[in-house]
Coordinates of N, CA and C and ligand atoms in Angstrom, one line a residue:
M246 N 7.3 3.4 11.9 CA 7.2 3.9 10.6 C 6.1 3.2 9.8
R247 N 5.2 4.0 9.3 CA 4.1 3.4 8.6 C 4.0 4.0 7.2
L248 N 4.3 3.2 6.2 CA 4.4 3.8 4.9 C 3.5 3.1 3.8
I249 N 3.2 3.8 2.8 CA 2.5 3.2 1.7 C 3.4 3.2 0.5
L250 N 3.5 2.1 -0.3 CA 4.2 2.1 -1.5 C 3.1 2.1 -2.6
L251 N 3.2 3.2 -3.4 CA 2.1 3.4 -4.4 C 2.7 3.3 -5.8
G252 N 2.0 2.7 -6.7 CA 2.5 2.6 -8.1 C 1.8 1.5 -8.8
P253 N 1.9 1.5 -10.1 CA 1.3 0.5 -11.0 C 1.9 -0.9 -10.8
P254 N 1.2 -1.9 -11.3 CA 1.7 -3.3 -11.2 C 3.0 -3.3 -12.0
G255 N 4.1 -3.9 -11.3 CA 5.4 -4.0 -12.0 C 6.3 -2.9 -11.7
A256 N 5.8 -1.9 -10.8 CA 6.7 -0.8 -10.5 C 7.8 -1.1 -9.6
G257 N 7.7 -2.3 -8.9 CA 8.8 -2.7 -8.0 C 8.4 -2.5 -6.6
K258 N 7.1 -2.4 -6.3 CA 6.7 -2.2 -4.9 C 7.1 -3.4 -4.0
G259 N 6.8 -4.6 -4.6 CA 7.1 -5.8 -3.8 C 8.6 -6.0 -3.5
T260 N 9.4 -5.8 -4.6 CA 10.9 -5.9 -4.4 C 11.4 -4.9 -3.4
Q261 N 11.0 -3.6 -3.5 CA 11.4 -2.6 -2.6 C 10.9 -2.8 -1.2
A262 N 9.7 -3.3 -1.1 CA 9.1 -3.6 0.2 C 10.0 -4.6 0.9
Q263 N 10.4 -5.7 0.2 CA 11.2 -6.7 0.8 C 12.5 -6.1 1.4
R264 N 13.1 -5.2 0.7 CA 14.3 -4.6 1.1 C 14.1 -3.7 2.4
I265 N 12.9 -3.1 2.4 CA 12.6 -2.3 3.6 C 12.4 -3.2 4.8
V266 N 11.7 -4.3 4.6 CA 11.5 -5.3 5.6 C 12.9 -5.7 6.2
E267 N 13.8 -6.0 5.3 CA 15.1 -6.5 5.8 C 15.9 -5.4 6.6
K268 N 15.8 -4.2 6.1 CA 16.6 -3.1 6.8 C 15.9 -2.6 8.0
Y269 N 14.6 -2.4 8.0 CA 13.9 -1.8 9.1 C 13.1 -2.7 10.0
G270 N 13.0 -4.0 9.6 CA 12.3 -5.0 10.5 C 10.8 -4.7 10.7
I271 N 10.2 -4.0 9.7 CA 8.7 -3.9 9.8 C 8.1 -4.8 8.7
P272 N 6.9 -5.3 8.9 CA 6.3 -6.2 7.9 C 5.8 -5.6 6.7
Q273 N 5.8 -6.4 5.6 CA 5.2 -5.9 4.3 C 3.8 -6.4 4.3
L274 N 2.8 -5.6 4.2 CA 1.4 -6.0 4.1 C 1.0 -5.9 2.6
S275 N 1.0 -6.9 1.9 CA 0.6 -6.9 0.5 C -0.7 -7.5 0.4
T276 N -1.7 -6.7 0.0 CA -3.1 -7.2 -0.2 C -3.1 -8.3 -1.3
G277 N -2.3 -8.1 -2.3 CA -2.2 -9.1 -3.4 C -1.8 -10.4 -2.8
D278 N -0.7 -10.4 -2.0 CA -0.3 -11.7 -1.4 C -1.3 -12.3 -0.5
M279 N -2.0 -11.4 0.3 CA -3.0 -11.9 1.2 C -4.2 -12.6 0.5
L280 N -4.5 -11.9 -0.6 CA -5.7 -12.4 -1.4 C -5.3 -13.7 -2.1
R281 N -4.0 -13.8 -2.6 CA -3.6 -15.0 -3.3 C -3.5 -16.2 -2.3
A282 N -3.1 -15.9 -1.0 CA -3.1 -16.9 0.0 C -4.6 -17.4 0.3
A283 N -5.5 -16.4 0.3 CA -6.9 -16.8 0.5 C -7.5 -17.7 -0.7
V284 N -7.0 -17.3 -1.9 CA -7.4 -18.1 -3.1 C -6.9 -19.5 -2.9
A285 N -5.6 -19.6 -2.6 CA -4.9 -21.0 -2.5 C -5.6 -21.8 -1.4
A286 N -6.0 -21.1 -0.3 CA -6.6 -21.8 0.9 C -8.1 -22.1 0.6
E287 N -8.6 -21.6 -0.5 CA -10.0 -21.7 -0.9 C -11.0 -21.3 0.2
T288 N -10.6 -20.1 0.9 CA -11.6 -19.6 1.9 C -12.7 -18.9 1.1
D289 N -13.7 -18.4 1.9 CA -14.8 -17.7 1.2 C -14.4 -16.5 0.4
V290 N -13.5 -15.8 1.1 CA -12.9 -14.6 0.4 C -12.2 -15.0 -0.8
G291 N -11.4 -16.0 -0.7 CA -10.6 -16.5 -1.8 C -11.5 -16.9 -3.0
K292 N -12.5 -17.6 -2.7 CA -13.4 -18.1 -3.8 C -14.1 -16.9 -4.5
R293 N -14.4 -15.8 -3.7 CA -15.0 -14.7 -4.3 C -14.0 -13.8 -5.1
A294 N -12.8 -13.9 -4.6 CA -11.7 -13.0 -5.2 C -11.1 -13.6 -6.5
K295 N -11.1 -14.9 -6.6 CA -10.3 -15.5 -7.7 C -10.6 -15.0 -9.1
A296 N -11.9 -15.0 -9.5 CA -12.2 -14.6 -10.9 C -11.9 -13.2 -11.1
V297 N -12.1 -12.3 -10.1 CA -11.9 -10.9 -10.2 C -10.4 -10.7 -10.4
M298 N -9.6 -11.4 -9.6 CA -8.1 -11.2 -9.8 C -7.6 -11.7 -11.1
D299 N -8.1 -12.8 -11.5 CA -7.7 -13.4 -12.8 C -8.0 -12.5 -14.0
A300 N -9.1 -11.7 -13.8 CA -9.5 -10.8 -14.9 C -8.8 -9.4 -14.8
G301 N -7.9 -9.3 -13.7 CA -7.2 -8.0 -13.6 C -8.0 -6.9 -13.1
K302 N -9.2 -7.2 -12.4 CA -10.0 -6.2 -11.9 C -9.8 -6.1 -10.4
L303 N -10.5 -5.2 -9.7 CA -10.2 -5.0 -8.2 C -11.3 -5.7 -7.4
V304 N -10.8 -6.4 -6.4 CA -11.6 -7.0 -5.4 C -12.3 -5.9 -4.6
S305 N -13.5 -6.2 -4.0 CA -14.3 -5.1 -3.5 C -13.6 -4.4 -2.3
D306 N -13.8 -3.1 -2.2 CA -13.2 -2.3 -1.1 C -13.5 -2.9 0.2
D307 N -14.7 -3.4 0.5 CA -15.0 -3.9 1.8 C -14.1 -5.1 2.2
I308 N -13.9 -5.9 1.3 CA -13.1 -7.1 1.6 C -11.6 -6.7 1.9
V309 N -11.0 -5.9 1.1 CA -9.6 -5.6 1.3 C -9.5 -4.7 2.6
I310 N -10.4 -3.8 2.8 CA -10.3 -2.9 4.0 C -10.4 -3.8 5.3
A311 N -11.3 -4.8 5.3 CA -11.4 -5.7 6.4 C -10.1 -6.5 6.6
I312 N -9.5 -7.0 5.5 CA -8.3 -7.8 5.7 C -7.2 -6.9 6.3
V313 N -7.0 -5.7 5.8 CA -5.9 -4.8 6.2 C -6.1 -4.4 7.7
S314 N -7.4 -4.0 8.0 CA -7.7 -3.6 9.3 C -7.3 -4.7 10.4
E315 N -7.7 -5.9 10.0 CA -7.4 -7.0 10.9 C -5.9 -7.2 11.0
R316 N -5.2 -7.1 9.9 CA -3.8 -7.4 9.8 C -3.0 -6.4 10.7
I317 N -3.3 -5.1 10.6 CA -2.5 -4.1 11.3 C -2.7 -4.2 12.8
D318 N -3.7 -5.0 13.3 CA -3.9 -5.2 14.7 C -2.9 -6.3 15.3
Q319 N -2.2 -7.0 14.4 CA -1.3 -8.0 14.8 C -0.1 -7.4 15.5
P320 N 0.5 -8.1 16.5 CA 1.6 -7.5 17.3 C 2.8 -7.1 16.4
D321 N 3.1 -7.9 15.3 CA 4.3 -7.5 14.5 C 4.1 -6.2 13.8
C322 N 2.9 -5.6 13.8 CA 2.7 -4.3 13.2 C 2.9 -3.1 14.1
E323 N 3.2 -3.4 15.4 CA 3.3 -2.4 16.4 C 4.3 -1.3 16.1
K324 N 5.5 -1.7 15.5 CA 6.6 -0.8 15.2 C 6.3 -0.1 13.9
G325 N 5.4 -0.6 13.1 CA 5.1 0.0 11.8 C 4.8 -1.1 10.8
F326 N 4.6 -0.7 9.5 CA 4.3 -1.6 8.5 C 4.4 -0.9 7.1
I327 N 4.6 -1.7 6.1 CA 4.6 -1.2 4.7 C 3.3 -1.7 4.0
L328 N 2.5 -0.8 3.5 CA 1.3 -1.2 2.8 C 1.7 -1.2 1.3
D329 N 1.6 -2.4 0.7 CA 2.0 -2.7 -0.7 C 0.8 -3.1 -1.5
G330 N 0.3 -2.3 -2.4 CA -0.9 -2.6 -3.2 C -2.2 -2.2 -2.5
F331 N -2.1 -1.5 -1.4 CA -3.2 -0.9 -0.7 C -2.8 0.4 -0.1
P332 N -3.7 1.4 -0.1 CA -5.0 1.5 -0.7 C -4.8 1.6 -2.3
R333 N -5.9 1.2 -2.9 CA -5.9 1.2 -4.4 C -7.1 2.0 -5.0
T334 N -7.9 2.5 -4.1 CA -9.0 3.3 -4.6 C -9.2 4.5 -3.6
L335 N -9.9 5.5 -4.0 CA -10.1 6.6 -3.0 C -10.9 6.2 -1.8
V336 N -11.8 5.3 -2.0 CA -12.6 4.7 -0.9 C -11.6 4.0 0.1
Q337 N -10.7 3.3 -0.4 CA -9.7 2.6 0.4 C -8.8 3.6 1.1
A338 N -8.5 4.7 0.4 CA -7.6 5.7 1.0 C -8.3 6.4 2.2
D339 N -9.6 6.7 2.0 CA -10.4 7.4 3.1 C -10.5 6.4 4.2
A340 N -10.7 5.1 3.9 CA -10.9 4.1 5.0 C -9.6 4.0 5.7
T341 N -8.5 4.1 5.0 CA -7.1 4.0 5.7 C -7.0 5.1 6.7
E342 N -7.3 6.3 6.3 CA -7.2 7.5 7.2 C -8.0 7.2 8.5
A343 N -9.3 6.8 8.2 CA -10.2 6.5 9.4 C -9.7 5.4 10.3
M344 N -9.2 4.4 9.6 CA -8.8 3.2 10.3 C -7.6 3.5 11.2
L345 N -6.6 4.3 10.7 CA -5.4 4.6 11.4 C -5.8 5.6 12.6
A346 N -6.7 6.6 12.2 CA -7.1 7.5 13.3 C -7.8 6.8 14.4
A347 N -8.6 5.8 14.1 CA -9.3 5.1 15.2 C -8.4 4.3 16.0
K348 N -7.2 3.9 15.5 CA -6.3 3.1 16.2 C -5.2 4.1 16.9
G349 N -5.4 5.4 16.7 CA -4.4 6.4 17.2 C -3.1 6.3 16.5
L350 N -3.1 6.0 15.2 CA -1.9 5.9 14.5 C -1.9 6.9 13.3
D351 N -0.7 7.3 12.8 CA -0.7 8.1 11.6 C 0.3 7.5 10.6
L352 N 0.2 8.1 9.4 CA 0.9 7.6 8.3 C 2.2 8.4 8.2
S353 N 3.4 7.7 8.0 CA 4.7 8.5 7.9 C 4.8 9.1 6.6
V354 N 4.6 8.3 5.5 CA 4.9 8.8 4.2 C 4.3 7.9 3.1
V355 N 4.0 8.4 1.9 CA 3.5 7.7 0.8 C 4.6 7.8 -0.3
I356 N 5.2 6.7 -0.7 CA 6.2 6.7 -1.7 C 5.7 6.2 -3.0
E357 N 5.7 7.1 -4.0 CA 5.2 6.7 -5.4 C 6.4 6.2 -6.2
L358 N 6.2 5.1 -6.9 CA 7.3 4.6 -7.8 C 6.8 4.8 -9.2
K359 N 7.5 5.6 -10.0 CA 7.1 6.0 -11.3 C 7.8 5.2 -12.4
V360 N 7.0 4.5 -13.2 CA 7.6 3.6 -14.3 C 6.7 3.7 -15.5
N361 N 7.3 3.8 -16.7 CA 6.4 3.9 -17.8 C 5.7 2.6 -18.2
D362 N 4.7 2.7 -19.0 CA 3.8 1.5 -19.3 C 4.6 0.4 -20.0
K363 N 5.4 0.8 -21.0 CA 6.1 -0.2 -21.8 C 7.0 -1.1 -20.9
E364 N 7.7 -0.4 -20.0 CA 8.6 -1.1 -19.0 C 7.7 -2.0 -18.1
L365 N 6.6 -1.5 -17.6 CA 5.7 -2.2 -16.7 C 5.3 -3.6 -17.4
V366 N 4.9 -3.5 -18.6 CA 4.4 -4.7 -19.3 C 5.6 -5.7 -19.5
R367 N 6.7 -5.1 -19.8 CA 7.9 -6.0 -20.0 C 8.3 -6.7 -18.7
R368 N 8.2 -5.9 -17.6 CA 8.6 -6.5 -16.3 C 7.6 -7.6 -15.9
V369 N 6.3 -7.3 -16.0 CA 5.3 -8.2 -15.5 C 5.2 -9.4 -16.4
S370 N 5.4 -9.3 -17.7 CA 5.2 -10.5 -18.5 C 6.4 -11.5 -18.4
G371 N 7.5 -11.0 -17.9 CA 8.7 -11.9 -17.7 C 8.8 -12.4 -16.3
R372 N 7.9 -12.0 -15.4 CA 8.1 -12.3 -14.0 C 7.7 -13.7 -13.6
Y373 N 8.4 -14.4 -12.8 CA 8.0 -15.6 -12.2 C 8.7 -15.7 -10.8
S374 N 8.2 -16.7 -10.0 CA 8.8 -16.8 -8.6 C 9.0 -18.3 -8.2
C375 N 9.8 -18.4 -7.2 CA 10.0 -19.8 -6.6 C 8.7 -20.2 -5.9
A376 N 8.2 -21.4 -6.2 CA 7.0 -21.9 -5.7 C 7.1 -22.2 -4.2
Q377 N 8.4 -22.3 -3.7 CA 8.6 -22.7 -2.3 C 8.8 -21.4 -1.4
C378 N 9.8 -20.6 -1.8 CA 10.1 -19.4 -0.9 C 9.6 -18.1 -1.4
G379 N 9.1 -18.1 -2.7 CA 8.5 -16.8 -3.2 C 9.5 -15.9 -3.8
S380 N 10.8 -16.2 -3.8 CA 11.8 -15.3 -4.5 C 11.4 -15.0 -5.9
V381 N 11.6 -13.8 -6.3 CA 11.1 -13.4 -7.6 C 12.2 -13.3 -8.6
Y382 N 11.9 -13.8 -9.8 CA 12.9 -13.9 -10.9 C 12.2 -13.2 -12.1
H383 N 13.1 -13.1 -13.2 CA 12.6 -12.5 -14.4 C 13.3 -13.2 -15.6
D384 N 12.5 -13.4 -16.7 CA 13.1 -14.2 -17.8 C 14.4 -13.5 -18.3
S385 N 14.5 -12.2 -18.4 CA 15.7 -11.6 -18.9 C 16.5 -10.8 -17.8
D386 N 15.8 -10.2 -16.9 CA 16.5 -9.4 -15.9 C 17.2 -10.1 -14.8
K387 N 16.5 -11.2 -14.3 CA 17.1 -11.9 -13.1 C 16.8 -13.4 -13.2
R388 N 17.7 -14.1 -13.8 CA 17.5 -15.6 -13.8 C 18.3 -16.2 -12.6
P389 N 17.9 -17.4 -12.1 CA 18.7 -18.0 -11.1 C 20.1 -18.2 -11.5
A390 N 21.0 -18.2 -10.6 CA 22.5 -18.5 -11.0 C 22.6 -19.8 -11.6
A391 N 22.0 -20.9 -11.1 CA 22.0 -22.2 -11.7 C 20.6 -22.3 -12.3
E392 N 20.5 -22.5 -13.6 CA 19.2 -22.5 -14.3 C 18.2 -23.5 -13.7
G393 N 17.0 -23.0 -13.4 CA 16.0 -23.9 -12.9 C 16.1 -24.2 -11.4
V394 N 17.1 -23.6 -10.7 CA 17.2 -23.8 -9.2 C 17.2 -22.5 -8.5
C395 N 16.3 -22.4 -7.5 CA 16.1 -21.1 -6.8 C 17.4 -20.8 -6.0
D396 N 17.9 -19.5 -6.2 CA 19.1 -19.1 -5.5 C 19.0 -19.2 -4.0
K397 N 17.8 -18.9 -3.5 CA 17.6 -18.7 -2.1 C 17.4 -20.1 -1.4
C398 N 16.5 -20.9 -1.9 CA 16.1 -22.1 -1.2 C 16.5 -23.4 -1.9
G399 N 16.9 -23.3 -3.1 CA 17.3 -24.6 -3.9 C 16.2 -25.3 -4.5
S400 N 15.0 -24.8 -4.4 CA 13.8 -25.5 -5.0 C 13.9 -25.4 -6.5
T401 N 13.3 -26.4 -7.1 CA 13.3 -26.5 -8.6 C 11.9 -26.2 -9.2
H402 N 11.0 -25.8 -8.3 CA 9.7 -25.5 -8.7 C 9.4 -24.0 -8.7
F403 N 8.9 -23.5 -9.9 CA 8.7 -22.1 -10.1 C 7.2 -21.9 -10.6
K404 N 6.7 -20.7 -10.4 CA 5.3 -20.5 -10.8 C 5.2 -19.1 -11.4
R405 N 4.2 -18.9 -12.2 CA 3.9 -17.6 -12.8 C 2.5 -17.2 -12.3
R406 N 2.3 -15.9 -12.0 CA 0.9 -15.5 -11.6 C 0.0 -15.6 -12.8
P407 N -1.3 -16.1 -12.6 CA -2.2 -16.1 -13.8 C -2.5 -14.8 -14.4
D408 N -2.3 -13.7 -13.5 CA -2.6 -12.3 -14.1 C -1.4 -11.6 -14.6
D409 N -0.2 -12.3 -14.6 CA 1.0 -11.7 -15.1 C 1.2 -12.0 -16.6
N410 N 0.2 -11.6 -17.4 CA 0.4 -11.8 -18.9 C 0.0 -10.5 -19.6
A411 N 0.4 -10.3 -20.8 CA 0.3 -9.0 -21.4 C -1.2 -8.5 -21.5
E412 N -2.1 -9.5 -21.8 CA -3.5 -9.2 -21.9 C -4.1 -8.7 -20.6
T413 N -3.9 -9.4 -19.5 CA -4.5 -9.0 -18.2 C -3.8 -7.8 -17.7
M414 N -2.6 -7.6 -18.1 CA -1.8 -6.4 -17.7 C -2.4 -5.2 -18.3
T415 N -2.9 -5.2 -19.5 CA -3.6 -4.0 -20.1 C -4.8 -3.6 -19.2
Q416 N -5.5 -4.6 -18.8 CA -6.7 -4.3 -17.9 C -6.2 -3.8 -16.5
R417 N -5.2 -4.4 -16.0 CA -4.7 -3.9 -14.7 C -4.2 -2.5 -14.8
L418 N -3.5 -2.1 -15.9 CA -3.1 -0.8 -16.0 C -4.2 0.2 -16.1
E419 N -5.3 -0.2 -16.9 CA -6.4 0.6 -17.0 C -7.0 0.9 -15.7
V420 N -7.2 -0.2 -14.9 CA -7.7 0.0 -13.5 C -6.8 0.9 -12.7
Y421 N -5.5 0.7 -12.9 CA -4.6 1.6 -12.1 C -4.8 3.0 -12.4
Y422 N -4.9 3.4 -13.7 CA -5.0 4.8 -14.0 C -6.3 5.4 -13.6
K423 N -7.4 4.5 -13.7 CA -8.7 5.0 -13.4 C -8.9 5.1 -11.9
E424 N -8.6 4.0 -11.2 CA -9.0 3.9 -9.7 C -7.9 4.3 -8.8
T425 N -6.6 4.0 -9.1 CA -5.5 4.2 -8.1 C -4.7 5.5 -8.3
S426 N -4.5 5.9 -9.6 CA -3.7 7.1 -9.8 C -4.2 8.4 -9.1
P427 N -5.6 8.5 -8.9 CA -6.1 9.7 -8.2 C -5.5 9.8 -6.7
L428 N -5.0 8.7 -6.2 CA -4.4 8.7 -4.9 C -3.1 9.6 -4.8
I429 N -2.5 9.7 -6.0 CA -1.3 10.5 -6.0 C -1.7 12.0 -5.6
G430 N -2.7 12.5 -6.2 CA -3.2 13.8 -5.9 C -3.7 13.9 -4.4
F431 N -4.4 12.8 -4.0 CA -4.9 12.8 -2.7 C -3.8 12.9 -1.6
Y432 N -2.7 12.2 -1.8 CA -1.6 12.3 -0.8 C -0.8 13.5 -1.0
Y433 N -0.6 13.9 -2.3 CA 0.1 15.2 -2.5 C -0.5 16.3 -1.7
A434 N -1.9 16.4 -1.8 CA -2.6 17.5 -1.2 C -2.4 17.4 0.3
K435 N -2.2 16.2 0.9 CA -2.0 16.1 2.3 C -0.5 16.3 2.7
G436 N 0.3 16.6 1.7 CA 1.8 16.8 2.0 C 2.5 15.5 2.4
R437 N 2.0 14.4 2.0 CA 2.6 13.1 2.4 C 3.3 12.4 1.3
L438 N 3.2 12.9 0.0 CA 3.7 12.2 -1.1 C 5.1 12.5 -1.4
K439 N 5.9 11.4 -1.7 CA 7.3 11.5 -2.2 C 7.3 10.6 -3.5
S440 N 7.9 11.1 -4.5 CA 8.0 10.3 -5.8 C 9.4 9.9 -6.1
V441 N 9.5 8.7 -6.5 CA 10.9 8.1 -6.8 C 10.8 7.6 -8.3
D442 N 12.0 7.8 -9.0 CA 12.1 7.3 -10.4 C 12.3 5.7 -10.3
G443 N 11.2 5.0 -10.6 CA 11.2 3.6 -10.5 C 11.8 2.9 -11.8
M444 N 12.2 3.8 -12.7 CA 12.9 3.3 -14.0 C 14.4 3.0 -13.7
A445 N 14.9 3.6 -12.6 CA 16.3 3.5 -12.3 C 16.6 2.1 -11.9
D446 N 17.9 1.8 -11.8 CA 18.4 0.5 -11.3 C 17.8 0.2 -9.9
M447 N 17.5 -1.0 -9.7 CA 16.9 -1.5 -8.5 C 17.6 -0.9 -7.2
D448 N 18.9 -1.0 -7.2 CA 19.7 -0.5 -6.0 C 19.6 1.0 -5.9
V449 N 19.5 1.7 -7.0 CA 19.4 3.2 -6.9 C 18.0 3.5 -6.3
V450 N 17.0 2.8 -6.8 CA 15.6 3.0 -6.2 C 15.6 2.8 -4.7
T451 N 16.3 1.7 -4.3 CA 16.4 1.4 -2.9 C 17.1 2.5 -2.1
G452 N 18.1 3.1 -2.7 CA 18.9 4.2 -2.1 C 18.0 5.4 -2.0
D453 N 17.2 5.7 -3.0 CA 16.3 6.9 -3.0 C 15.2 6.7 -1.9
I454 N 14.7 5.5 -1.8 CA 13.7 5.2 -0.8 C 14.3 5.3 0.6
E455 N 15.5 4.8 0.8 CA 16.1 4.9 2.1 C 16.4 6.3 2.5
A456 N 16.8 7.1 1.5 CA 17.0 8.6 1.8 C 15.7 9.2 2.3
I457 N 14.6 8.9 1.7 CA 13.3 9.4 2.2 C 13.0 8.9 3.6
L458 N 13.2 7.7 3.8 CA 12.9 7.1 5.1 C 13.8 7.6 6.2
G459 N 15.1 7.8 5.8 CA 16.1 8.3 6.8 C 15.8 9.8 7.2
A460 N 15.1 10.5 6.3 CA 14.9 11.9 6.6 C 13.6 12.1 7.4
L461 N 12.9 11.0 7.7 CA 11.6 11.2 8.4 C 11.8 11.6 9.9
Ligands
AMP220 P1 -1.1 -7.3 -6.7 O1 -0.3 -8.5 -6.2 O2 -0.9 -6.1 -5.8 O3 -0.7 -6.9 -8.2 O4 -2.6 -7.6 -6.7 C1 -3.1 -8.7 -7.5 C2 -4.6 -8.6 -7.6 O5 -5.2 -8.6 -6.3 C3 -5.1 -7.2 -8.1 O6 -5.1 -7.2 -9.6 C4 -6.5 -7.2 -7.6 O7 -7.4 -8.1 -8.3 C5 -6.3 -7.8 -6.2 N1 -6.0 -6.7 -5.2 C6 -4.8 -6.6 -4.5 N2 -4.9 -5.5 -3.7 C7 -6.1 -4.9 -3.9 C8 -6.7 -3.8 -3.3 N3 -6.1 -3.0 -2.5 N4 -8.0 -3.6 -3.7 C9 -8.7 -4.4 -4.6 N5 -8.1 -5.4 -5.2 C10 -6.8 -5.7 -4.8

């Protein structure tokens, strides 16, 4: 199963991808996570990407296409994978088609998560995560059971993404509507698009996604 989760920042792609990972045993390929790891490791790519990411803009197509192409050659992607945050431009979408065709693979489905802007800003501005295991929390929606202690690993260190603030979020949304939303039409025209109401409760969204995946 090879699928793309498509949607604006804060739509729930990462959360839902984690649930698909657990249920179907295929890896989540998040270009945002890969780039953040490159920034933390201060690699050449990381050094080039940092300022662009902090400003809420897009890293160059060449860089992300190369990262994904390399990643899907890894053995854990043999049974399939979830693309989260990629492709994000029409150039990347075309490159994905070419990349998969060259490897003799095809795309199972593209699932779009629909959420309105006000809710996206609310979700992203309250988001933080465990610095140790990456579990995601929210100031009002999902606090740890014991205040200041990660439910999953017990760590007391948390972090916020530098781009998860209302100001950068405005820029990220602009970029989404300009560069990424045309992909909805691109995949609809190919008969691959399924849309899900991302405003619904998290578990309902998971159920809707599982129904789509179950019908493949
Ligand atoms: P995300 O974690 O998906 O919200 O991505 C965080 C940031 O990483 C984005 O705002 C971009 O700067 C960069 N990024 C992630 N994925 C891509 C991509 N497919 N193309 C270009 N830039 C990306």
